Structure formats: C-alpha cells, structure tokens
mmCIF file of C-alpha atoms in Angstrom:
data_model
loop_
_atom_site.group_PDB
_atom_site.id
_atom_site.type_symbol
_atom_site.label_atom_id
_atom_site.label_comp_id
_atom_site.label_asym_id
_atom_site.label_seq_id
_atom_site.Cartn_x
_atom_site.Cartn_y
_atom_site.Cartn_z
ATOM 1 C CA UNK A 1 52.149 -57.363 24.046
ATOM 2 C CA UNK A 2 48.936 -56.231 22.704
ATOM 3 C CA UNK A 3 48.685 -52.842 21.576
ATOM 4 C CA UNK A 4 46.235 -50.454 23.217
ATOM 5 C CA UNK A 5 43.039 -49.798 20.747
ATOM 6 C CA UNK A 6 40.707 -46.984 21.353
ATOM 7 C CA UNK A 7 37.342 -47.772 20.094
ATOM 8 C CA UNK A 8 34.916 -44.956 18.969
ATOM 9 C CA UNK A 9 31.767 -44.620 21.107
ATOM 10 C CA UNK A 10 28.856 -46.331 19.309
ATOM 11 C CA UNK A 11 26.823 -44.017 17.180
ATOM 12 C CA UNK A 12 23.609 -42.380 18.375
ATOM 13 C CA UNK A 13 20.513 -43.281 16.154
ATOM 14 C CA UNK A 14 20.153 -40.517 13.651
ATOM 15 C CA UNK A 15 16.615 -39.586 14.454
ATOM 16 C CA UNK A 16 17.147 -35.964 13.469
ATOM 17 C CA UNK A 17 19.328 -36.242 10.533
ATOM 18 C CA UNK A 18 17.965 -35.313 7.261
ATOM 19 C CA UNK A 19 18.991 -37.315 3.807
ATOM 20 C CA UNK A 20 20.285 -35.197 0.712
ATOM 21 C CA UNK A 21 17.021 -36.118 -0.803
ATOM 22 C CA UNK A 22 14.976 -34.717 2.109
ATOM 23 C CA UNK A 23 17.222 -31.511 2.146
ATOM 24 C CA UNK A 24 16.919 -31.103 -1.551
ATOM 25 C CA UNK A 25 13.127 -31.394 -1.098
ATOM 26 C CA UNK A 26 12.905 -29.064 1.903
ATOM 27 C CA UNK A 27 15.195 -26.475 -0.348
ATOM 28 C CA UNK A 28 12.440 -26.782 -3.238
ATOM 29 C CA UNK A 29 9.527 -26.378 -1.080
ATOM 30 C CA UNK A 30 11.100 -23.498 0.580
ATOM 31 C CA UNK A 31 9.886 -20.523 -1.656
ATOM 32 C CA UNK A 32 6.426 -21.911 -2.003
ATOM 33 C CA UNK A 33 5.718 -21.957 1.547
ATOM 34 C CA UNK A 34 5.094 -18.405 1.864
ATOM 35 C CA UNK A 35 2.927 -17.986 -1.264
ATOM 36 C CA UNK A 36 0.823 -21.235 -0.555
ATOM 37 C CA UNK A 37 0.017 -19.743 2.914
ATOM 38 C CA UNK A 38 -1.031 -16.274 1.007
ATOM 39 C CA UNK A 39 -3.227 -17.912 -1.187
ATOM 40 C CA UNK A 40 -4.891 -19.849 1.924
ATOM 41 C CA UNK A 41 -5.216 -16.838 4.147
ATOM 42 C CA UNK A 42 -6.766 -14.952 0.908
ATOM 43 C CA UNK A 43 -9.152 -17.578 0.123
ATOM 44 C CA UNK A 44 -10.182 -17.935 4.048
ATOM 45 C CA UNK A 45 -10.742 -14.002 4.122
ATOM 46 C CA UNK A 46 -12.757 -14.149 0.895
ATOM 47 C CA UNK A 47 -15.092 -16.895 2.104
ATOM 48 C CA UNK A 48 -15.473 -15.294 5.539
ATOM 49 C CA UNK A 49 -16.123 -11.810 4.291
ATOM 50 C CA UNK A 50 -18.373 -12.449 1.018
ATOM 51 C CA UNK A 51 -21.515 -10.961 1.211
ATOM 52 C CA UNK A 52 -20.663 -8.607 4.044
ATOM 53 C CA UNK A 53 -18.210 -6.345 2.494
ATOM 54 C CA UNK A 54 -19.738 -3.427 1.271
ATOM 55 C CA UNK A 55 -22.584 -0.576 2.282
ATOM 56 C CA UNK A 56 -25.086 -0.170 -0.557
ATOM 57 C CA UNK A 57 -26.419 3.027 0.811
ATOM 58 C CA UNK A 58 -23.042 4.979 1.451
ATOM 59 C CA UNK A 59 -20.577 6.057 -1.000
ATOM 60 C CA UNK A 60 -19.980 2.626 -3.005
ATOM 61 C CA UNK A 61 -23.292 3.359 -4.927
ATOM 62 C CA UNK A 62 -21.223 5.915 -6.779
ATOM 63 C CA UNK A 63 -18.681 3.494 -7.961
ATOM 64 C CA UNK A 64 -21.434 1.113 -9.482
ATOM 65 C CA UNK A 65 -23.666 3.741 -10.982
ATOM 66 C CA UNK A 66 -20.604 5.672 -12.697
ATOM 67 C CA UNK A 67 -19.306 2.228 -14.277
ATOM 68 C CA UNK A 68 -22.792 1.231 -15.119
ATOM 69 C CA UNK A 69 -23.865 4.493 -17.166
ATOM 70 C CA UNK A 70 -20.322 4.257 -19.021
ATOM 71 C CA UNK A 71 -21.047 0.715 -19.970
ATOM 72 C CA UNK A 72 -24.831 1.765 -21.147
ATOM 73 C CA UNK A 73 -22.865 4.465 -23.369
ATOM 74 C CA UNK A 74 -22.583 7.636 -21.489
ATOM 75 C CA UNK A 75 -19.873 10.025 -21.317
ATOM 76 C CA UNK A 76 -17.492 10.633 -18.250
ATOM 77 C CA UNK A 77 -17.377 14.570 -17.519
ATOM 78 C CA UNK A 78 -20.167 15.348 -19.979
ATOM 79 C CA UNK A 79 -23.269 13.017 -19.053
ATOM 80 C CA UNK A 80 -21.736 11.590 -15.619
ATOM 81 C CA UNK A 81 -20.216 14.180 -13.611
ATOM 82 C CA UNK A 82 -16.984 12.921 -11.957
ATOM 83 C CA UNK A 83 -14.167 14.550 -10.089
ATOM 84 C CA UNK A 84 -11.182 12.189 -10.580
ATOM 85 C CA UNK A 85 -9.084 10.682 -13.510
ATOM 86 C CA UNK A 86 -10.675 8.544 -16.145
ATOM 87 C CA UNK A 87 -8.836 5.287 -15.898
ATOM 88 C CA UNK A 88 -10.829 3.400 -12.746
ATOM 89 C CA UNK A 89 -14.410 4.476 -14.262
ATOM 90 C CA UNK A 90 -13.697 2.944 -18.026
ATOM 91 C CA UNK A 91 -11.918 0.295 -16.665
ATOM 92 C CA UNK A 92 -14.735 -1.029 -14.281
ATOM 93 C CA UNK A 93 -17.135 0.119 -17.355
ATOM 94 C CA UNK A 94 -15.040 -2.513 -19.372
ATOM 95 C CA UNK A 95 -15.499 -5.123 -16.483
ATOM 96 C CA UNK A 96 -19.315 -4.611 -16.855
ATOM 97 C CA UNK A 97 -19.245 -5.077 -20.865
ATOM 98 C CA UNK A 98 -17.281 -8.196 -20.551
ATOM 99 C CA UNK A 99 -18.732 -9.898 -17.244
ATOM 100 C CA UNK A 100 -22.024 -8.286 -17.129
ATOM 101 C CA UNK A 101 -23.248 -5.271 -14.792
ATOM 102 C CA UNK A 102 -23.501 -6.731 -11.580
ATOM 103 C CA UNK A 103 -21.821 -6.383 -8.288
ATOM 104 C CA UNK A 104 -20.374 -9.632 -8.555
ATOM 105 C CA UNK A 105 -18.459 -8.691 -11.634
ATOM 106 C CA UNK A 106 -16.838 -5.790 -10.158
ATOM 107 C CA UNK A 107 -15.981 -7.803 -6.751
ATOM 108 C CA UNK A 108 -14.147 -10.493 -8.692
ATOM 109 C CA UNK A 109 -12.245 -7.860 -10.643
ATOM 110 C CA UNK A 110 -11.269 -6.306 -7.617
ATOM 111 C CA UNK A 111 -10.093 -9.422 -6.020
ATOM 112 C CA UNK A 112 -7.594 -10.171 -8.878
ATOM 113 C CA UNK A 113 -6.265 -6.567 -8.396
ATOM 114 C CA UNK A 114 -5.940 -7.752 -4.811
ATOM 115 C CA UNK A 115 -3.943 -10.753 -5.693
ATOM 116 C CA UNK A 116 -1.758 -8.264 -7.463
ATOM 117 C CA UNK A 117 -1.215 -6.145 -4.741
ATOM 118 C CA UNK A 118 -0.341 -8.892 -2.496
ATOM 119 C CA UNK A 119 1.934 -10.731 -4.680
ATOM 120 C CA UNK A 120 3.982 -7.391 -5.239
ATOM 121 C CA UNK A 121 3.776 -6.430 -1.608
ATOM 122 C CA UNK A 122 5.346 -10.282 -1.207
ATOM 123 C CA UNK A 123 8.144 -9.475 -3.827
ATOM 124 C CA UNK A 124 9.174 -6.201 -2.837
ATOM 125 C CA UNK A 125 9.381 -6.967 0.768
ATOM 126 C CA UNK A 126 11.318 -10.038 0.081
ATOM 127 C CA UNK A 127 13.675 -8.218 -1.754
ATOM 128 C CA UNK A 128 14.390 -6.086 1.104
ATOM 129 C CA UNK A 129 14.559 -8.547 3.944
ATOM 130 C CA UNK A 130 13.470 -12.258 3.555
ATOM 131 C CA UNK A 131 10.644 -14.583 2.721
ATOM 132 C CA UNK A 132 9.428 -14.614 6.320
ATOM 133 C CA UNK A 133 8.851 -10.847 6.348
ATOM 134 C CA UNK A 134 7.546 -10.894 3.172
ATOM 135 C CA UNK A 135 4.772 -13.575 4.024
ATOM 136 C CA UNK A 136 4.194 -11.630 7.287
ATOM 137 C CA UNK A 137 3.575 -8.601 5.179
ATOM 138 C CA UNK A 138 1.089 -10.115 2.613
ATOM 139 C CA UNK A 139 -0.855 -11.747 5.644
ATOM 140 C CA UNK A 140 -1.237 -8.205 7.297
ATOM 141 C CA UNK A 141 -2.589 -6.615 4.082
ATOM 142 C CA UNK A 142 -4.983 -9.257 3.507
ATOM 143 C CA UNK A 143 -6.382 -9.372 7.017
ATOM 144 C CA UNK A 144 -5.985 -5.890 8.412
ATOM 145 C CA UNK A 145 -6.512 -4.059 4.901
ATOM 146 C CA UNK A 146 -8.016 -5.625 2.236
ATOM 147 C CA UNK A 147 -11.025 -7.121 3.858
ATOM 148 C CA UNK A 148 -10.888 -4.965 7.194
ATOM 149 C CA UNK A 149 -14.216 -3.155 8.283
ATOM 150 C CA UNK A 150 -12.941 -0.769 11.116
ATOM 151 C CA UNK A 151 -15.827 1.672 11.183
ATOM 152 C CA UNK A 152 -19.574 1.528 10.861
ATOM 153 C CA UNK A 153 -19.194 1.898 7.225
ATOM 154 C CA UNK A 154 -18.152 -1.278 4.986
ATOM 155 C CA UNK A 155 -16.573 0.806 2.337
ATOM 156 C CA UNK A 156 -13.187 0.530 2.917
ATOM 157 C CA UNK A 157 -11.770 -2.717 1.797
ATOM 158 C CA UNK A 158 -10.100 -3.765 -1.568
ATOM 159 C CA UNK A 159 -13.319 -5.879 -2.950
ATOM 160 C CA UNK A 160 -15.783 -3.037 -2.595
ATOM 161 C CA UNK A 161 -13.669 0.215 -2.335
ATOM 162 C CA UNK A 162 -14.675 3.552 -1.282
ATOM 163 C CA UNK A 163 -13.024 4.737 -4.318
ATOM 164 C CA UNK A 164 -11.155 2.596 -6.991
ATOM 165 C CA UNK A 165 -8.671 5.229 -7.952
ATOM 166 C CA UNK A 166 -6.973 4.096 -4.637
ATOM 167 C CA UNK A 167 -6.688 0.477 -4.997
ATOM 168 C CA UNK A 168 -5.886 0.800 -8.568
ATOM 169 C CA UNK A 169 -3.298 3.378 -8.280
ATOM 170 C CA UNK A 170 -1.787 1.170 -5.251
ATOM 171 C CA UNK A 171 -1.377 -1.759 -7.606
ATOM 172 C CA UNK A 172 -0.170 0.589 -10.377
ATOM 173 C CA UNK A 173 2.472 2.167 -7.903
ATOM 174 C CA UNK A 174 3.769 -1.144 -6.349
ATOM 175 C CA UNK A 175 4.379 -2.424 -9.907
ATOM 176 C CA UNK A 176 6.293 0.557 -10.964
ATOM 177 C CA UNK A 177 8.491 0.223 -7.719
ATOM 178 C CA UNK A 178 9.143 -3.663 -8.798
ATOM 179 C CA UNK A 179 9.838 -2.501 -12.390
ATOM 180 C CA UNK A 180 12.352 0.060 -11.215
ATOM 181 C CA UNK A 181 13.923 -2.450 -8.800
ATOM 182 C CA UNK A 182 14.329 -4.815 -11.782
ATOM 183 C CA UNK A 183 16.075 -1.680 -13.697
ATOM 184 C CA UNK A 184 18.558 -1.377 -10.697
ATOM 185 C CA UNK A 185 19.600 -4.762 -10.877
ATOM 186 C CA UNK A 186 19.809 -5.042 -14.569
ATOM 187 C CA UNK A 187 20.253 -1.873 -16.058
ATOM 188 C CA UNK A 188 17.918 -2.606 -19.046
ATOM 189 C CA UNK A 189 15.849 0.260 -20.236
ATOM 190 C CA UNK A 190 12.922 -1.788 -21.130
ATOM 191 C CA UNK A 191 12.280 -2.029 -16.960
ATOM 192 C CA UNK A 192 12.415 1.723 -16.944
ATOM 193 C CA UNK A 193 9.852 2.221 -19.535
ATOM 194 C CA UNK A 194 7.391 0.030 -17.693
ATOM 195 C CA UNK A 195 8.229 2.054 -14.371
ATOM 196 C CA UNK A 196 7.085 5.386 -16.473
ATOM 197 C CA UNK A 197 4.357 3.649 -18.015
ATOM 198 C CA UNK A 198 2.980 2.426 -14.594
ATOM 199 C CA UNK A 199 3.356 6.188 -13.117
ATOM 200 C CA UNK A 200 1.586 7.640 -16.160
ATOM 201 C CA UNK A 201 -1.210 5.567 -15.642
ATOM 202 C CA UNK A 202 -1.314 6.133 -11.615
ATOM 203 C CA UNK A 203 -1.575 9.875 -12.745
ATOM 204 C CA UNK A 204 -4.602 9.171 -14.331
ATOM 205 C CA UNK A 205 -6.404 8.078 -10.756
ATOM 206 C CA UNK A 206 -6.437 10.418 -8.246
ATOM 207 C CA UNK A 207 -3.904 12.987 -6.861
ATOM 208 C CA UNK A 208 -3.182 11.491 -3.511
ATOM 209 C CA UNK A 209 -1.997 8.408 -5.168
ATOM 210 C CA UNK A 210 -0.125 10.039 -8.261
ATOM 211 C CA UNK A 211 1.736 12.523 -6.061
ATOM 212 C CA UNK A 212 3.033 9.504 -3.966
ATOM 213 C CA UNK A 213 3.709 7.604 -6.711
ATOM 214 C CA UNK A 214 5.531 10.571 -8.651
ATOM 215 C CA UNK A 215 7.998 11.123 -5.606
ATOM 216 C CA UNK A 216 8.781 7.724 -5.323
ATOM 217 C CA UNK A 217 9.146 6.544 -8.945
ATOM 218 C CA UNK A 218 10.283 9.755 -10.312
ATOM 219 C CA UNK A 219 12.539 10.509 -7.198
ATOM 220 C CA UNK A 220 13.971 6.818 -7.480
ATOM 221 C CA UNK A 221 14.798 7.046 -11.359
ATOM 222 C CA UNK A 222 16.687 10.322 -10.552
ATOM 223 C CA UNK A 223 18.929 8.860 -7.724
ATOM 224 C CA UNK A 224 19.175 5.686 -9.964
ATOM 225 C CA UNK A 225 20.636 7.807 -12.830
ATOM 226 C CA UNK A 226 22.506 10.124 -10.553
ATOM 227 C CA UNK A 227 24.276 7.276 -9.449
ATOM 228 C CA UNK A 228 24.648 5.330 -12.413
ATOM 229 C CA UNK A 229 27.646 4.281 -14.114
ATOM 230 C CA UNK A 230 26.487 4.557 -17.281
ATOM 231 C CA UNK A 231 28.041 7.419 -19.728
ATOM 232 C CA UNK A 232 26.246 10.910 -19.510
ATOM 233 C CA UNK A 233 24.550 10.696 -22.727
ATOM 234 C CA UNK A 234 23.019 7.058 -22.112
ATOM 235 C CA UNK A 235 21.657 8.411 -18.601
ATOM 236 C CA UNK A 236 20.205 11.190 -20.636
ATOM 237 C CA UNK A 237 18.393 8.437 -23.041
ATOM 238 C CA UNK A 238 17.270 6.156 -20.002
ATOM 239 C CA UNK A 239 15.532 9.486 -18.428
ATOM 240 C CA UNK A 240 13.914 10.138 -21.509
ATOM 241 C CA UNK A 241 12.401 6.805 -22.050
ATOM 242 C CA UNK A 242 11.267 6.980 -18.263
ATOM 243 C CA UNK A 243 9.265 10.396 -19.128
ATOM 244 C CA UNK A 244 8.391 9.459 -22.634
ATOM 245 C CA UNK A 245 6.729 6.303 -21.199
ATOM 246 C CA UNK A 246 4.885 8.505 -18.428
ATOM 247 C CA UNK A 247 3.247 10.592 -20.983
ATOM 248 C CA UNK A 248 2.028 7.820 -23.131
ATOM 249 C CA UNK A 249 -1.232 7.105 -20.862
ATOM 250 C CA UNK A 250 -1.985 10.581 -20.472
ATOM 251 C CA UNK A 251 -1.714 11.342 -24.318
ATOM 252 C CA UNK A 252 -3.380 8.189 -25.283
ATOM 253 C CA UNK A 253 -6.197 9.024 -22.512
ATOM 254 C CA UNK A 254 -6.863 12.487 -23.965
ATOM 255 C CA UNK A 255 -6.987 11.103 -27.332
ATOM 256 C CA UNK A 256 -9.498 8.858 -26.532
ATOM 257 C CA UNK A 257 -11.742 11.582 -24.550
ATOM 258 C CA UNK A 258 -11.629 13.948 -27.327
ATOM 259 C CA UNK A 259 -13.226 11.780 -29.601
ATOM 260 C CA UNK A 260 -16.354 12.170 -27.819
ATOM 261 C CA UNK A 261 -15.788 15.350 -25.860
ATOM 262 C CA UNK A 262 -14.224 18.942 -26.688
ATOM 263 C CA UNK A 263 -10.621 19.080 -26.338
ATOM 264 C CA UNK A 264 -10.548 21.497 -23.540
ATOM 265 C CA UNK A 265 -13.034 19.504 -21.546
ATOM 266 C CA UNK A 266 -10.748 16.214 -22.450
ATOM 267 C CA UNK A 267 -7.878 17.827 -20.865
ATOM 268 C CA UNK A 268 -9.871 18.764 -17.781
ATOM 269 C CA UNK A 269 -10.884 14.918 -17.553
ATOM 270 C CA UNK A 270 -7.360 13.763 -17.783
ATOM 271 C CA UNK A 271 -6.006 16.187 -15.362
ATOM 272 C CA UNK A 272 -8.779 14.936 -13.017
ATOM 273 C CA UNK A 273 -8.698 15.488 -9.492
ATOM 274 C CA UNK A 274 -5.537 17.421 -9.831
ATOM 275 C CA UNK A 275 -7.406 20.400 -10.962
ATOM 276 C CA UNK A 276 -9.893 20.380 -8.243
ATOM 277 C CA UNK A 277 -6.960 20.218 -5.361
ATOM 278 C CA UNK A 278 -5.869 23.235 -6.671
ATOM 279 C CA UNK A 279 -9.262 25.068 -6.517
ATOM 280 C CA UNK A 280 -9.307 27.269 -3.654
ATOM 281 C CA UNK A 281 -13.029 27.030 -3.142
ATOM 282 C CA UNK A 282 -12.896 23.429 -2.615
ATOM 283 C CA UNK A 283 -9.945 23.307 -0.321
ATOM 284 C CA UNK A 284 -11.423 26.034 1.785
ATOM 285 C CA UNK A 285 -14.415 24.117 2.436
ATOM 286 C CA UNK A 286 -14.672 22.961 6.305
ATOM 287 C CA UNK A 287 -14.952 19.127 5.148
ATOM 288 C CA UNK A 288 -11.893 19.171 3.396
ATOM 289 C CA UNK A 289 -9.980 21.262 5.750
ATOM 290 C CA UNK A 290 -10.820 18.859 8.687
ATOM 291 C CA UNK A 291 -9.728 15.823 6.149
ATOM 292 C CA UNK A 292 -6.502 17.404 5.571
ATOM 293 C CA UNK A 293 -5.746 18.605 9.122
ATOM 294 C CA UNK A 294 -5.767 21.891 8.026
ATOM 295 C CA UNK A 295 -8.822 23.073 10.346
ATOM 296 C CA UNK A 296 -7.391 24.322 13.447
ATOM 297 C CA UNK A 297 -4.207 23.749 12.543
ATOM 298 C CA UNK A 298 -2.757 25.430 15.739
ATOM 299 C CA UNK A 299 -4.752 22.995 17.917
ATOM 300 C CA UNK A 300 -3.607 20.211 15.582
ATOM 301 C CA UNK A 301 0.145 21.279 15.990
ATOM 302 C CA UNK A 302 -0.319 21.480 19.726
ATOM 303 C CA UNK A 303 -1.530 17.725 19.763
ATOM 304 C CA UNK A 304 1.252 16.482 17.485
ATOM 305 C CA UNK A 305 3.749 17.903 19.742
ATOM 306 C CA UNK A 306 2.471 16.638 22.828
ATOM 307 C CA UNK A 307 1.905 13.067 21.363
ATOM 308 C CA UNK A 308 5.716 13.313 20.033
ATOM 309 C CA UNK A 309 6.972 14.609 23.681
ATOM 310 C CA UNK A 310 4.778 11.807 25.039
ATOM 311 C CA UNK A 311 6.438 9.198 22.851
ATOM 312 C CA UNK A 312 9.946 10.510 23.595
ATOM 313 C CA UNK A 313 9.474 10.270 27.213
ATOM 314 C CA UNK A 314 7.867 6.573 27.164
ATOM 315 C CA UNK A 315 10.649 5.191 24.909
ATOM 316 C CA UNK A 316 13.488 7.053 26.398
ATOM 317 C CA UNK A 317 12.132 5.631 30.032
ATOM 318 C CA UNK A 318 11.961 2.307 28.548
ATOM 319 C CA UNK A 319 15.674 3.032 26.933
ATOM 320 C CA UNK A 320 17.156 4.083 30.663
ATOM 321 C CA UNK A 321 15.242 0.809 32.437
ATOM 322 C CA UNK A 322 16.731 -1.351 29.421
ATOM 323 C CA UNK A 323 20.355 0.107 30.266
ATOM 324 C CA UNK A 324 19.995 -0.329 34.188
ATOM 325 C CA UNK A 325 18.826 -4.125 33.555
ATOM 326 C CA UNK A 326 21.635 -5.025 31.285
ATOM 327 C CA UNK A 327 21.920 -7.796 29.003
ATOM 328 C CA UNK A 328 20.700 -11.619 29.480
ATOM 329 C CA UNK A 329 17.479 -13.275 28.590
ATOM 330 C CA UNK A 330 15.739 -13.044 31.835
ATOM 331 C CA UNK A 331 16.314 -9.337 31.968
ATOM 332 C CA UNK A 332 15.111 -8.935 28.590
ATOM 333 C CA UNK A 333 11.913 -10.442 29.773
ATOM 334 C CA UNK A 334 11.569 -8.468 32.830
ATOM 335 C CA UNK A 335 12.189 -5.412 30.410
ATOM 336 C CA UNK A 336 9.509 -6.669 27.846
ATOM 337 C CA UNK A 337 7.098 -7.416 31.173
ATOM 338 C CA UNK A 338 7.936 -3.767 32.382
ATOM 339 C CA UNK A 339 7.256 -2.436 28.562
ATOM 340 C CA UNK A 340 3.862 -4.334 29.077
ATOM 341 C CA UNK A 341 2.826 -2.930 32.498
ATOM 342 C CA UNK A 342 3.590 0.647 31.188
ATOM 343 C CA UNK A 343 1.828 0.363 28.070
ATOM 344 C CA UNK A 344 -1.235 -1.251 30.280
ATOM 345 C CA UNK A 345 -1.127 1.223 32.905
ATOM 346 C CA UNK A 346 -0.899 4.370 30.574
ATOM 347 C CA UNK A 347 -3.984 3.000 28.612
ATOM 348 C CA UNK A 348 -6.111 2.835 31.540
ATOM 349 C CA UNK A 349 -5.209 5.961 33.153
ATOM 350 C CA UNK A 350 -5.439 8.010 30.202
ATOM 351 C CA UNK A 351 -8.203 6.540 27.857
ATOM 352 C CA UNK A 352 -10.709 9.127 29.106
ATOM 353 C CA UNK A 353 -8.410 11.840 28.563
ATOM 354 C CA UNK A 354 -7.102 11.158 25.060
ATOM 355 C CA UNK A 355 -8.707 10.231 21.685
ATOM 356 C CA UNK A 356 -6.348 7.415 20.927
ATOM 357 C CA UNK A 357 -7.292 7.712 17.319
ATOM 358 C CA UNK A 358 -4.626 10.483 17.611
ATOM 359 C CA UNK A 359 -2.093 8.401 18.523
ATOM 360 C CA UNK A 360 -0.525 8.344 15.016
ATOM 361 C CA UNK A 361 -0.464 12.021 14.888
ATOM 362 C CA UNK A 362 3.471 12.004 15.330
ATOM 363 C CA UNK A 363 3.849 9.907 12.225
ATOM 364 C CA UNK A 364 4.938 13.231 10.154
ATOM 365 C CA UNK A 365 7.683 13.757 12.859
ATOM 366 C CA UNK A 366 8.707 10.274 12.827
ATOM 367 C CA UNK A 367 8.987 9.794 8.992
ATOM 368 C CA UNK A 368 10.961 13.130 8.475
ATOM 369 C CA UNK A 369 13.299 12.414 11.322
ATOM 370 C CA UNK A 370 13.815 8.647 9.584
ATOM 371 C CA UNK A 371 14.267 10.828 6.231
ATOM 372 C CA UNK A 372 16.720 12.982 7.690
ATOM 373 C CA UNK A 373 18.423 10.269 9.279
#
C-alpha cells in the first residue's frame, strides 16, 4: 500500500525578496540618504537664489559697511558706532581680510554657517525622533528660512542676513545644545565645557539670542546636574567648568577691545545690546514698543484672547466631529475633508475681517501651556 505523500506547493518566484548583500547595502546607505538630500536641496536653493538674495539699499548695507571699516583698521565702538556685541563684526572683518572685501566673500562665509546650522538641526532632531523627521526639518530650514523672501525687503535670509548676530548666535546656540546632549549621554565634562564656551560666544552677539541660549543651556545644565548620579562635589566641579568656560570668551573679548579702547568703553562693547535693552529711553521709543508688542498692550491682549478662543472652538469642534465619526480609514478621511472645508470656509469668510499675520498671537499661550504640561 503506497503511503500518502503531501507535496509542498511550488514556491513562488521571489521577485521582491532581497539578498543579504542587498540588505546590507540598504542598511549602509540608509544613514546617508537624508544628508545627501539636504545637500542637493541646499545646492539647488543657492543656485536658484544667487544674485537675488539681498536688498543693497535697506539695512544690509550696515553689515557690509561695519565689517569693511574694521578690516580697514577702524575701531568698533570708537570709530564705528555699534549697538550689538563685538563677535559678528570682527568675524566678518576677518573674512574680508582673508577673502577680500566683497559681497561674495561674506555670502560664502554665511553659506558655511548655514551648512553648520542645517547639520546641527539634522543631528538634534534626529536625536529626538528619526532620520525622516530630521531630514524634513532640514528641508524646511533650507526652503522656508534660509532662502526665504517673505516681504518686499530681501534681508531676512541666511546668506545676507539683516543681522549677522542672529545667524551666528543661532549656530552657536545649536552647537551648545548638541554638546550639552553629548554631555548628557557621556557624562564627560569636556562636552559641558564646550556648551559653556558656545554660550559665552552667543552672549557676545545680541540680547535676544543670548537670552534664549542662556535659558536653554543654563537651564539644561542645571537640570542635568540636579538629576545627575554624580557625587555632590563632582557636580559642583562640572558646574564650575560650565560657568568658567562661558566666561572665557567674554574675558578674551574685553582684553582684546581694551588694547585699543578705554577699559570702560571696552566693557560697554562686550555688554553690547544688553545695555541698550535696559535703557528706558530706547525701550520707550514707539518703534521698539511696537516691535515688542507693548504698544497698545490692552488691545494686543484682547486679540490674543480672541485668537486663543477661536482656536479652542475650532479644534474643539473638530475633536467633537472626530469622536462622533469614530474610527476607521473612511471616517478619518471624512474628518480630514471636514477639517479642510471648515478651514477654507473660515478663511474665505474672515479674510477681510482679520489680519492673518496675527494668527500666531496665541503662540505664547500655547507654549506656556505646553511648558506647564
């Protein structure tokens, strides 16, 4: 009697299967896809924007003039009036001496700073999420921020910035955050010293950037040391390393300025815009009050409340619709269509009533809520 034999079904052709070598190749190439894409986008944006990046008549001429005069031998704060810290003017003057006095020299240096900013954004966002999100963040920086031209004045980009203190300060702040993250992972005090050095350099740019960097790096270091398993004595040592490293750039800047300026004027230069920000004669000027949102502040608070309530009602309505629709792919699609329709309808109905540039007025409320949460 013959035994029953079960025959396996014929194997289907492996059209989509990968060999071990192909999998290894994909794993090897995976980390490089994002950086290569960012380089390609950056090169395209430079090519597309070259020669159309700056306004030669409005504001940016100051950045060129100050660096040119310093490169020619003038003294900042004595021969050239200036209201920010000394870092950026002397960096730009050094670029002019090295590459020659020209707009192209400064733009090339600024593009190098931009490359560092994008690399740091990719690194930091990648540490918080994944490579896809980090790549998307880098692309947004390049397309919307670095080469953006969102007003009639072409000064607000990274290649020809309105203020080099902003771009230099941002790059130094991100570098400080990256080094603080490396300290959190490794516990090596050298990284903490680097973060303190970056903060000290940032304080030599302008008050807005320096204040933000001080809160982020100073607060982050404080929290890191407060939760560290290190003995109390070593925590104090690491805190001292951070503070001393931050004071080094400030001391060096004062010493260099004091060689050509009176000591008091050198200190005023090192403090830069920190002194001007606390000058009541300047902070009371209508222009600065309007820029800071302090002009007609009751009206500003009222509009913040209006926009906040409007956002709350809008997202509350959509949340209620989503709960009524329930789960499922079709219902999710329907909820998305309802959202788009409501947004379009509100925009068409209110665009003559509201100034939509104020749509971000509730941002402090949102950030405060997120911080509290």
